[in-house]
Coordinates of C-alpha atoms in Angstrom, one line a residue:
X1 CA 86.8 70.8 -81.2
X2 CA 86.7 70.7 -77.3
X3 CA 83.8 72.1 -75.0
X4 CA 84.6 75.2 -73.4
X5 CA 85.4 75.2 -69.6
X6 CA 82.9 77.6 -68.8
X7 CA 80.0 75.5 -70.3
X8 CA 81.7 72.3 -68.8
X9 CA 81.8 73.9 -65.0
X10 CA 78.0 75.0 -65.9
X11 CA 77.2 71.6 -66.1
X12 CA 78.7 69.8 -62.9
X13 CA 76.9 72.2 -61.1
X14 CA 73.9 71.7 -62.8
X15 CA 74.3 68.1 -62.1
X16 CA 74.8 69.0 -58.3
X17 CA 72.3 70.8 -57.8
X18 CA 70.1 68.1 -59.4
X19 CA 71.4 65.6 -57.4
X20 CA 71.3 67.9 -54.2
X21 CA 67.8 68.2 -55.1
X22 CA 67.1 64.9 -55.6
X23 CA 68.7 63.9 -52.2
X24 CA 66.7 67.1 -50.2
X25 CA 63.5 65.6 -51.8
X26 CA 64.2 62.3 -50.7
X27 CA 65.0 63.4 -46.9
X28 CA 62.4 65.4 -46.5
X29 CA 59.6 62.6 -47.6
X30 CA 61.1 59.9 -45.1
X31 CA 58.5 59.6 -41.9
X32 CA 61.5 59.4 -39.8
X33 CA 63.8 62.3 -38.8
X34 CA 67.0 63.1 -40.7
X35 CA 70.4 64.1 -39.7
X36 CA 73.6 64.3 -41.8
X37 CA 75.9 64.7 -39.4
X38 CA 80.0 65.3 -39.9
X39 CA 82.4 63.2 -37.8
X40 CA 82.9 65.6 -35.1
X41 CA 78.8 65.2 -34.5
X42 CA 78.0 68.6 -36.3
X43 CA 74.9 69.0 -38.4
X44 CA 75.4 69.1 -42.1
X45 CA 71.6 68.7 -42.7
X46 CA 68.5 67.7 -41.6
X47 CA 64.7 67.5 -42.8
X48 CA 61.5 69.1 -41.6
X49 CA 61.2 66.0 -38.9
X50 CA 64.0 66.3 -37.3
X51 CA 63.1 70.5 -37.6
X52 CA 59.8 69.6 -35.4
X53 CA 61.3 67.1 -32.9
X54 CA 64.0 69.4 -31.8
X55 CA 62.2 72.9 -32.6
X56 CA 64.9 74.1 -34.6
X57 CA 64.7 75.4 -38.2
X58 CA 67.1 74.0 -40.6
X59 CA 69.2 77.2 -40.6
X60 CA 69.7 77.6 -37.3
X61 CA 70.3 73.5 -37.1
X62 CA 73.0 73.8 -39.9
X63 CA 76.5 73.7 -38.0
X64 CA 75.4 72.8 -34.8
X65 CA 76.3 69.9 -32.7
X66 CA 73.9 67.3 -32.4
X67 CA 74.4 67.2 -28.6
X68 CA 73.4 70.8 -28.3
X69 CA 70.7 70.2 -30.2
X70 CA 69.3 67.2 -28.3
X71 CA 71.3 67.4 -24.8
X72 CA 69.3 64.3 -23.8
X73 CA 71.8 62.4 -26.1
X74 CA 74.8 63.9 -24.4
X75 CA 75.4 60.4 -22.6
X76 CA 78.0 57.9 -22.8
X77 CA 75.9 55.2 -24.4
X78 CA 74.9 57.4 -27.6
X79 CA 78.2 59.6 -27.8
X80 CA 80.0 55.6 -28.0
X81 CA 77.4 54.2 -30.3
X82 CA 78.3 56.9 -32.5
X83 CA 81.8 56.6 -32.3
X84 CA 81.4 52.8 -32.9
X85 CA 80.0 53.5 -36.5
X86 CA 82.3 55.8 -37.6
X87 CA 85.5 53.6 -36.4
X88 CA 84.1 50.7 -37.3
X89 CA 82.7 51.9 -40.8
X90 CA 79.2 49.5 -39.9
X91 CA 75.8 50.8 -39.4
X92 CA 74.0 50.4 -36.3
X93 CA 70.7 50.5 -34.1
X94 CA 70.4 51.9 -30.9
X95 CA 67.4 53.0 -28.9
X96 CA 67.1 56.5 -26.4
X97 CA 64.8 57.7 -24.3
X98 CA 64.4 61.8 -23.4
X99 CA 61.5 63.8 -22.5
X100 CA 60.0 65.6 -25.1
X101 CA 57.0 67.8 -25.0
X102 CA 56.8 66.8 -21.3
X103 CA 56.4 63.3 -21.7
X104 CA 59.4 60.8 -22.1
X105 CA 59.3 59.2 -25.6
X106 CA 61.4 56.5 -26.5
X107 CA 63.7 56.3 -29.9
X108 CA 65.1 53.8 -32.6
X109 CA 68.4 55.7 -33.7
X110 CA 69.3 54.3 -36.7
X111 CA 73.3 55.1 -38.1
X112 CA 75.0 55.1 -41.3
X113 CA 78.6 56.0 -41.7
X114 CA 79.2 58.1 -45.0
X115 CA 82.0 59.4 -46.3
X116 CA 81.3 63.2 -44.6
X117 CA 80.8 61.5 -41.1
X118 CA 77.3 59.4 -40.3
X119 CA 73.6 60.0 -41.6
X120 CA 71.4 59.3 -38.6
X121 CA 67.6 58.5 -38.9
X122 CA 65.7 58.8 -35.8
X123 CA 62.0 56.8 -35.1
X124 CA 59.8 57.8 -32.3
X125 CA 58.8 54.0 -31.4
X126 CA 57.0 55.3 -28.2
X127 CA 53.5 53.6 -29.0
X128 CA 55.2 50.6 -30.2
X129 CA 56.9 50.1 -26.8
X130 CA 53.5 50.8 -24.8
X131 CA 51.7 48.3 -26.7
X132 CA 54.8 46.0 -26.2
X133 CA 54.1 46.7 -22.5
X134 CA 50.2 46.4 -22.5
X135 CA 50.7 43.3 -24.4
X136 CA 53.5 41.7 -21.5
X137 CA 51.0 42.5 -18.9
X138 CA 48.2 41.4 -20.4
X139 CA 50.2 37.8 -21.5
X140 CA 51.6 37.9 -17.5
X141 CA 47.9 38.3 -16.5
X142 CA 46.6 35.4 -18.7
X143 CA 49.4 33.4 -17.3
X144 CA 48.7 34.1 -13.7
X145 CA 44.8 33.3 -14.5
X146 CA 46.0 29.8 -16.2
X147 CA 48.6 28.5 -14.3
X148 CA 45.7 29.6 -11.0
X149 CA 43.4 27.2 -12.1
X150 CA 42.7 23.7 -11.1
X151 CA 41.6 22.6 -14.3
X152 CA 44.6 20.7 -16.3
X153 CA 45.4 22.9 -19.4
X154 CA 48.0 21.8 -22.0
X155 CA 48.1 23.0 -25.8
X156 CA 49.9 20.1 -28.2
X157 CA 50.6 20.3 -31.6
X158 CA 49.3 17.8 -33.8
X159 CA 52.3 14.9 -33.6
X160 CA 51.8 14.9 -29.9
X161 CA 54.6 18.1 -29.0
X162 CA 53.4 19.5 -26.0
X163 CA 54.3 23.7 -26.4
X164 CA 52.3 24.5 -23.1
X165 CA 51.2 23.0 -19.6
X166 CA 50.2 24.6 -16.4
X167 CA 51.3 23.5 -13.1
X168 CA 48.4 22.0 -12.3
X169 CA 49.0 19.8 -15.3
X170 CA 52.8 19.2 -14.1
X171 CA 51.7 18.3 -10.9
X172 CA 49.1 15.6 -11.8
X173 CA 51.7 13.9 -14.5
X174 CA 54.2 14.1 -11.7
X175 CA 56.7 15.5 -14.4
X176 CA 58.2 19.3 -14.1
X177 CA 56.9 21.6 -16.8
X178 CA 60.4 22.1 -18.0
X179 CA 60.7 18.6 -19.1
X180 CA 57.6 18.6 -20.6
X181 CA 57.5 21.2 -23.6
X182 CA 59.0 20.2 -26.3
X183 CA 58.2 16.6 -25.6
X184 CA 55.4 13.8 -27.2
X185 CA 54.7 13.3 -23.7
X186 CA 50.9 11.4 -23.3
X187 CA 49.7 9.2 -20.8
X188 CA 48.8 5.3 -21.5
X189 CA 45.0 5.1 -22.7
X190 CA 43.0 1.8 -23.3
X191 CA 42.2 0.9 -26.6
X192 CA 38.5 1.2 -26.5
X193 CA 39.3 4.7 -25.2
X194 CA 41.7 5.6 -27.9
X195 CA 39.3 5.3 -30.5
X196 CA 37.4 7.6 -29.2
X197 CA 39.7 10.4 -28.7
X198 CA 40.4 9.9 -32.3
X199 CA 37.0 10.4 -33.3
X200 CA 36.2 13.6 -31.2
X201 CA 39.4 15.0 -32.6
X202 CA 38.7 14.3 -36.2
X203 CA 35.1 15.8 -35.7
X204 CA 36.3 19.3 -35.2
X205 CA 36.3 21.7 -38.2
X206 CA 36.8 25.5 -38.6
X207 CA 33.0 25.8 -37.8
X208 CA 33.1 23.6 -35.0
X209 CA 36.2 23.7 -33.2
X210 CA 35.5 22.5 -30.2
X211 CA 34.4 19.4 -28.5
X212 CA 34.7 17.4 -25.5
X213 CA 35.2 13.8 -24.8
X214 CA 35.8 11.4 -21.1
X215 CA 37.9 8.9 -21.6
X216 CA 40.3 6.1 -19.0
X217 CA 43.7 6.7 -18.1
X218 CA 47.3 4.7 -16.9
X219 CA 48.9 6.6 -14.6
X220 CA 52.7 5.8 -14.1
X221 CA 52.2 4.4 -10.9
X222 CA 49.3 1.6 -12.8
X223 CA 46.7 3.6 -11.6
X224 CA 43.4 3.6 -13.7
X225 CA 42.0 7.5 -14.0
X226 CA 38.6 9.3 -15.5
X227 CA 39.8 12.5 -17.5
X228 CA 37.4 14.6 -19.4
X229 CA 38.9 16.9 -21.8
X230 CA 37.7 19.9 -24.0
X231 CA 39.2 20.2 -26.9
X232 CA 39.7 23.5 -28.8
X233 CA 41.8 23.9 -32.2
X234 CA 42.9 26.6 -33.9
X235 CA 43.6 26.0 -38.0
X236 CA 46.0 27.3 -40.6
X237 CA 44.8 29.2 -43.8
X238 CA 44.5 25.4 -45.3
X239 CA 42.3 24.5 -42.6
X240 CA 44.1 22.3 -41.0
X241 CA 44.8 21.9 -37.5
X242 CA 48.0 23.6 -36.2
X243 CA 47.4 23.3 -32.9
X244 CA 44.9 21.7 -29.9
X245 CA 44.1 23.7 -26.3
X246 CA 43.0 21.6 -23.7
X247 CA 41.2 21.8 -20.4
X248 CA 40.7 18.8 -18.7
X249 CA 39.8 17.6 -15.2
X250 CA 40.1 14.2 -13.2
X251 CA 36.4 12.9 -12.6
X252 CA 37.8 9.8 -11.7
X253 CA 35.7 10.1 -8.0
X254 CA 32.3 11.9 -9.7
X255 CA 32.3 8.8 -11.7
X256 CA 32.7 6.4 -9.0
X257 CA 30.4 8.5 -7.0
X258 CA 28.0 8.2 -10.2
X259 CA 28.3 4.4 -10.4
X260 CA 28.0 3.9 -6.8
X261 CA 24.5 5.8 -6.5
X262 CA 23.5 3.8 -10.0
X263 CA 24.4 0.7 -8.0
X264 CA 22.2 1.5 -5.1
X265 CA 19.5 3.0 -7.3
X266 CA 19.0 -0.3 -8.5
X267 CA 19.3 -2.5 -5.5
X268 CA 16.6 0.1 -4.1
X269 CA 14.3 -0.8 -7.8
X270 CA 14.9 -4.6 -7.1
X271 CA 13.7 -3.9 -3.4
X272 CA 10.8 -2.2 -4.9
X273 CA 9.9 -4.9 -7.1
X274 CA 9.9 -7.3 -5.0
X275 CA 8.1 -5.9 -2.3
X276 CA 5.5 -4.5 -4.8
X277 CA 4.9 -7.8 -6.3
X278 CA 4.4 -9.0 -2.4
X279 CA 2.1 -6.5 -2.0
X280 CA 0.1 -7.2 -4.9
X281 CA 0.0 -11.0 -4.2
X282 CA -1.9 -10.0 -1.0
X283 CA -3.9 -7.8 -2.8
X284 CA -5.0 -10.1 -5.4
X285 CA -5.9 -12.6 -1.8
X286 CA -8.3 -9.9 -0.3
X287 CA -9.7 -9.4 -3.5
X288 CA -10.9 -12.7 -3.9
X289 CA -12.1 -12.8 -0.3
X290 CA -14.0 -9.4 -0.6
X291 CA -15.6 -11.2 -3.2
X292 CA -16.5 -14.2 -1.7
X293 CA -18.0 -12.1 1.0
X294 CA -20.0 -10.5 -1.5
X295 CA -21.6 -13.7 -2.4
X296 CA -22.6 -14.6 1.1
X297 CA -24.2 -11.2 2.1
X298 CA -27.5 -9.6 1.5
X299 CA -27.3 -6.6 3.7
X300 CA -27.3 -3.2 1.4
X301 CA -25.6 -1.8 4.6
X302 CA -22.5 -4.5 4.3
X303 CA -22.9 -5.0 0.6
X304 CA -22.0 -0.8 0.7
X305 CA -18.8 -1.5 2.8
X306 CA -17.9 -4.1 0.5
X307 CA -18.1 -1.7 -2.3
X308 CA -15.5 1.0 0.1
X309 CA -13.0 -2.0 0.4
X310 CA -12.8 -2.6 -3.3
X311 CA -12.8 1.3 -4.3
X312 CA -9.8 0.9 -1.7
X313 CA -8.2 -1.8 -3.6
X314 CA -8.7 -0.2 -6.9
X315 CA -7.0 3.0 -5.0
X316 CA -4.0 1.1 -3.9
X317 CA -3.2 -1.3 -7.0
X318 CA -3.2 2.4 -9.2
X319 CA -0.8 3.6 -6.6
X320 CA 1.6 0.6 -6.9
X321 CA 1.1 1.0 -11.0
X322 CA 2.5 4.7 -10.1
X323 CA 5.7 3.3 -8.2
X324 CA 6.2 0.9 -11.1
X325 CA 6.4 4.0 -13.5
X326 CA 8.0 6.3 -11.4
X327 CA 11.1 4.1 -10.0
X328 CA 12.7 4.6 -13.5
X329 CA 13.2 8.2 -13.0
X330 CA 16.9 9.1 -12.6
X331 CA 18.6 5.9 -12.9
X332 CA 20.3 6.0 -16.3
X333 CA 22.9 9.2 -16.3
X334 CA 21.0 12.1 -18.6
X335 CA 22.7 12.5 -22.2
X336 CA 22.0 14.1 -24.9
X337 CA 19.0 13.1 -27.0
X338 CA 18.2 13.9 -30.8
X339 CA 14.2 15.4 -30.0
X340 CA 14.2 14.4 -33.9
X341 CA 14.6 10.6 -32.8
X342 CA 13.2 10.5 -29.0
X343 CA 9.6 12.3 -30.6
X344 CA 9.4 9.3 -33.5
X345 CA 10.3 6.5 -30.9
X346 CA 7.6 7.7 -28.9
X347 CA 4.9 7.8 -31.5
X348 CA 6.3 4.9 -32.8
X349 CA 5.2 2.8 -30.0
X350 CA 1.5 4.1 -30.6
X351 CA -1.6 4.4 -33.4
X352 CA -1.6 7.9 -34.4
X353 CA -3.9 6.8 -37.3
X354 CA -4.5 9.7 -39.2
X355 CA -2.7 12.2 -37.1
X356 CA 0.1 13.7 -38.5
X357 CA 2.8 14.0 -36.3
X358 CA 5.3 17.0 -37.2
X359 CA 9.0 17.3 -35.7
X360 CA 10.6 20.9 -37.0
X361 CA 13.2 20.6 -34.4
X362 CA 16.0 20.2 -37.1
X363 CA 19.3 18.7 -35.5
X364 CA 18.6 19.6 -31.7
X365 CA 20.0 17.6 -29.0
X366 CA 18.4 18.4 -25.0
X367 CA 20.6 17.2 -22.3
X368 CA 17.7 14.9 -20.4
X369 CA 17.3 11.6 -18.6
X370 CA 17.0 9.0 -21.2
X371 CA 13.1 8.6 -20.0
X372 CA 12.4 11.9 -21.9
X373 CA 10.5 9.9 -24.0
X374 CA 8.1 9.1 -22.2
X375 CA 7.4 12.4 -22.0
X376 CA 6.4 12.6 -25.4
X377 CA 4.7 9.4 -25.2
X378 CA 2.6 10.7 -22.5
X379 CA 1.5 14.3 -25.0
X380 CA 0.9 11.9 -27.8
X381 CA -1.4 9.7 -26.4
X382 CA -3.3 12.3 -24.2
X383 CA -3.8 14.2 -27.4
X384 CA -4.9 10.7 -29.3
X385 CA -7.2 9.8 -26.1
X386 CA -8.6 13.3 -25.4
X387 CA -7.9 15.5 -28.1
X388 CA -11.5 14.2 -30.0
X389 CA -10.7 16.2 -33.4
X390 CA -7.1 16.2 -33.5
X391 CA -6.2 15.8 -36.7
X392 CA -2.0 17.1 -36.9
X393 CA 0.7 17.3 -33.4
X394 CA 3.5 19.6 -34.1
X395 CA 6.8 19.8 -32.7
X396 CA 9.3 22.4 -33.0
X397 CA 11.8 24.9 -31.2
X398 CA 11.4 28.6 -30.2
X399 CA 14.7 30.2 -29.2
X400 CA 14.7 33.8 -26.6
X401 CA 17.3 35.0 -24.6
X402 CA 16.3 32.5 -21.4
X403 CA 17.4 29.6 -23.9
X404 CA 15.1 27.8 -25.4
X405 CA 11.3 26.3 -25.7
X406 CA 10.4 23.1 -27.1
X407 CA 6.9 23.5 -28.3
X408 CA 4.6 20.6 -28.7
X409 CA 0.9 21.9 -30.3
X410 CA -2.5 20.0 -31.4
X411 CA -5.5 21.3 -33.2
X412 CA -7.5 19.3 -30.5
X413 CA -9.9 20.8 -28.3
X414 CA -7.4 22.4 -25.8
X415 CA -7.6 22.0 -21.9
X416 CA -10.1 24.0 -20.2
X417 CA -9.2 26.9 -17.9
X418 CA -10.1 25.4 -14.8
X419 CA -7.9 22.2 -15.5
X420 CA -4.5 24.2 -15.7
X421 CA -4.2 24.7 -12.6
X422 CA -3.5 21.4 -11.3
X423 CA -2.5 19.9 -14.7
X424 CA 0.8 18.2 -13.3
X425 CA -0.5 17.7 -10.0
X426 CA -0.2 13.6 -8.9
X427 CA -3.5 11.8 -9.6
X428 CA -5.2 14.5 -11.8
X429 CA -6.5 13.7 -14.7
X430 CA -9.0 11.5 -16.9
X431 CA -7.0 8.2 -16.5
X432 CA -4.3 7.8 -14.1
X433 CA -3.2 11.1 -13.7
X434 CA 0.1 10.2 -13.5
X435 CA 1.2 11.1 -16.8
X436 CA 2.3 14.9 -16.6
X437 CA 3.2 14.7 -13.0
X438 CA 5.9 12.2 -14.0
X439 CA 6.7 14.3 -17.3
X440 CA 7.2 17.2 -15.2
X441 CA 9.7 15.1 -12.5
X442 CA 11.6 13.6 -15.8
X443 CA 12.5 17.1 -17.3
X444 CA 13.2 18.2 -13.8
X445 CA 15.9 16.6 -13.6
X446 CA 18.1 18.5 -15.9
X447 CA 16.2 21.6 -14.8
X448 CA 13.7 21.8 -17.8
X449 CA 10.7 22.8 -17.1
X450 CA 7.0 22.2 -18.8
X451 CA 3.9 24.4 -18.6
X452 CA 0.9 24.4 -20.7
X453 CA -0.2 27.8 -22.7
X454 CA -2.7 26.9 -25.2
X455 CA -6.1 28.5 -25.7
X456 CA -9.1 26.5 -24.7
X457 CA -10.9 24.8 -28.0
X458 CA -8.2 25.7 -30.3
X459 CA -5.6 23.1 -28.9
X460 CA -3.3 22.0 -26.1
X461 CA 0.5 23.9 -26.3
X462 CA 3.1 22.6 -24.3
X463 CA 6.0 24.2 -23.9
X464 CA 9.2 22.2 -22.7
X465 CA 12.1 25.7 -21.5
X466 CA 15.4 24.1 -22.0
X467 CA 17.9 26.7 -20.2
X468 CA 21.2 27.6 -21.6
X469 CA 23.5 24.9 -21.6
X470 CA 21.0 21.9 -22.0
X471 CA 20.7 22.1 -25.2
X472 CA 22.8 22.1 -28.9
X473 CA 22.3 22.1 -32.6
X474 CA 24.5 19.8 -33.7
X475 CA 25.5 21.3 -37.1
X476 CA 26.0 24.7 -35.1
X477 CA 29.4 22.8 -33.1
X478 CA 28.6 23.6 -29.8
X479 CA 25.8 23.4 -26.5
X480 CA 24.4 26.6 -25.9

């Protein structure tokens, strides 16, 4: 027994309007806006997007041509793009601009040919194409700062492949940029040099990406150069390096400059030696005349002189110990120095006996002339000679927005008030007086500075400012 039309009919439209449904449901929850359209550009449909964008309600939309709708569209380009998809059977992407709400937005059109004509899905992708903008500027910008500067600047990946250079770069290889990216393109190095690149590269990490390292250089022409480079990489998810930024300059005539004032630093020291060593032969000879004289005379009045030209002998052979000390100052290049290990050299060469000697200064490095040392030597033993109860010297770092203070503390019994005052004056001072003067000229030259704060009978402090710059922890990647 067959189904009855009736109840047969009732069904397919059932299904219809179920599947009507379904489609009107679907429409209207896409973000973009909707149009069925039939091939002569007419609107079959359209959802509550497409209602807002053009102002229309879906009645009054419902039969009219698209081009009435949105007359910005009424242009060659859009009328042939959707021509195109309806010959050609292909969906498509195009892109419009039209005013809308008094400002001129720009659209992704999106078109699908169906069987009734073309379904059309439109995207307003206005803020995607400002921020496209922004970000063009912004990368033109960066460029015009980069390829402004002097400094050579070059990113490589890490087989060598060169994916950026500046001009300045181009220029100092001699090579045009063109023919560089893309390229393992590197200048001769010396062995002894190589090694060393190696090592600063292999040191940097995700925590401590950065590093910087001078090294020699061939030139094509056989030209030996100075470069120094900083190194910056950037990792993948492994933490691996995907890629190395560098900024480098030619020092090449700093370091010649450097040598050539080392060089006449120390022809000025052998000078200095020699004539001090003169000086102090002939010192010694009217010493042993003043005392031969002596010997001879009984006059109080003569005998009194006598005792004048010796104070005055005394007077001069301190001042030539000074020179000795002092002519030291500046020669070697500052570095960096581990306080950790400069602070136990210098109490190494002394008897702290009981005293306990304390360092809390962790991993820190202070960029310094080598003779820092003797700065500490200098605290250490005026704290053993004068201190009378000391009985523990601590050392350890204080950090503030001006950079940083190196402490150095006793439990002695402190510098009177009156003494500050000219504590690092030349020839103050128990002994020679020479001591903090010439700790204050060492630290000087790296612009640290040393001043004394401590309380009278509860100890000396010391502290040592280390600005910005001047000083690193060494775990923490980078100087500060």
């Amino acid at each position: 027994m067959g189904v009855p039309r009736h109840i047969g009919r009732e069904a397919s439209r059932g299904s219809l309007r179920e599947s009507e449904d379904r489609y009107r449901e679907l429409t209207e929850n896409v973000s973009d806006a909707f149009l069925a359209l039939d091939r002569d550009g007419r609107v079959l449909s359209w959802n509550r997007v497409a209602a807002r964008l053009s102002g229309r309600t879906v009645e009054e939309a419902v039969g009219q041509s698209i081009y009435d709708l949105f007359p910005q569209l009424r242009n060659d380009e859009v009328i042939g793009f959707f021509r195109q998809i309806a010959e050609t059977g292909r969906p498509g992407v195009s892109e419009c601009r039209f005013d809308l709400h008094g400002r001129e937005h720009a659209f992704e059109v999106r078109a699908v040919p169906t069987r009734a004509g073309v379904s059309v899905y439109i995207r307003d992708i206005t803020a995607r194409r400002e921020a496209e903008v922004a970000l063009r500027r912004s990368e033109e910008r960066c460029r015009m700062v980069v390829e402004s500067q002097t400094e050579l600047i070059c990113r490589r990946l890490p087989d060598g492949t060169i994916t950026f250079a500046n001009d300045a770069y181009c220029r100092y290889l001699g090579i045009p940029c063109g023919d560089l990216i893309g390229r393992r393109y590197a200048l001769t190095v010396p062995p002894d040099d190589q090694a060393r690149i190696q090592e600063s590269l292999a040191s940097l990490t995700p925590d401590h990406p950065v590093s910087t390292v001078e090294h020699r250089v061939i030139m094509p022409d056989g030209r030996v150069r100075w470069q120094q480079w900083t190194n910056t990489a950037s990792f993948d998810d492994e933490g691996s390096a995907a890629e190395y930024q560098s900024v480098g300059r030619d020092i090449t005539d700093a370091r010649m400059a450097g040598e050539a004032l080392l060089l006449a630093n120390r022809k000025l020291n052998l000078l200095s030696d020699v004539t001090r060593h003169d000086i102090l032969n002939r010192l010694n000879v009217l010493s042993g005349y003043l005392d031969l004289f002596r010997e001879r005379v009984s006059d109080p009045e003569m005998l009194e002189y006598c005792r004048k030209e010796e104070e005055a002998l005394r007077d001069i052979r301190h001042y030539m110990a000074f020179t000795a000390e002092y002519r030291d100052v500046g020669v070697a290049a500052p570095a960096w120095q581990d306080v950790r290990r400069i602070v136990r050299e210098a109490a190494a060469g002394l008897d702290p006996g009981l005293v306990a000697v304390e360092v809390r200064t962790g991993d820190l490095e202070v960029y310094a002339d080598p003779l820092i040392v003797r700065v500490f030597e200098n605290l250490i033993d005026n704290s053993l000679r004068h201190g009378e109860r000391v009985t523990r010297i601590r050392i350890y770092p204080e950090e503030s927005g001006r950079g940083i203070s190196l402490v150095y503390e006793d439990d002695g019994i402190g510098i009177p008030h009156e003494a500050k005052e000219n504590l690092f004056e030349r020839g103050f001072g128990r002994q020679t007086g020479f001591g903090l003067f010439l700790s204050r000229e060492i630290l000087g030259i790296t612009d640290l500075s040393i001043r004394e704060t401590g309380e009278p009978g509860k100890g000396v402090r010391f502290e040592i400012d280390v600005p910005p710059g001047f000083y690193r922890f060494t775990d923490r990647g980078q100087a500060r």
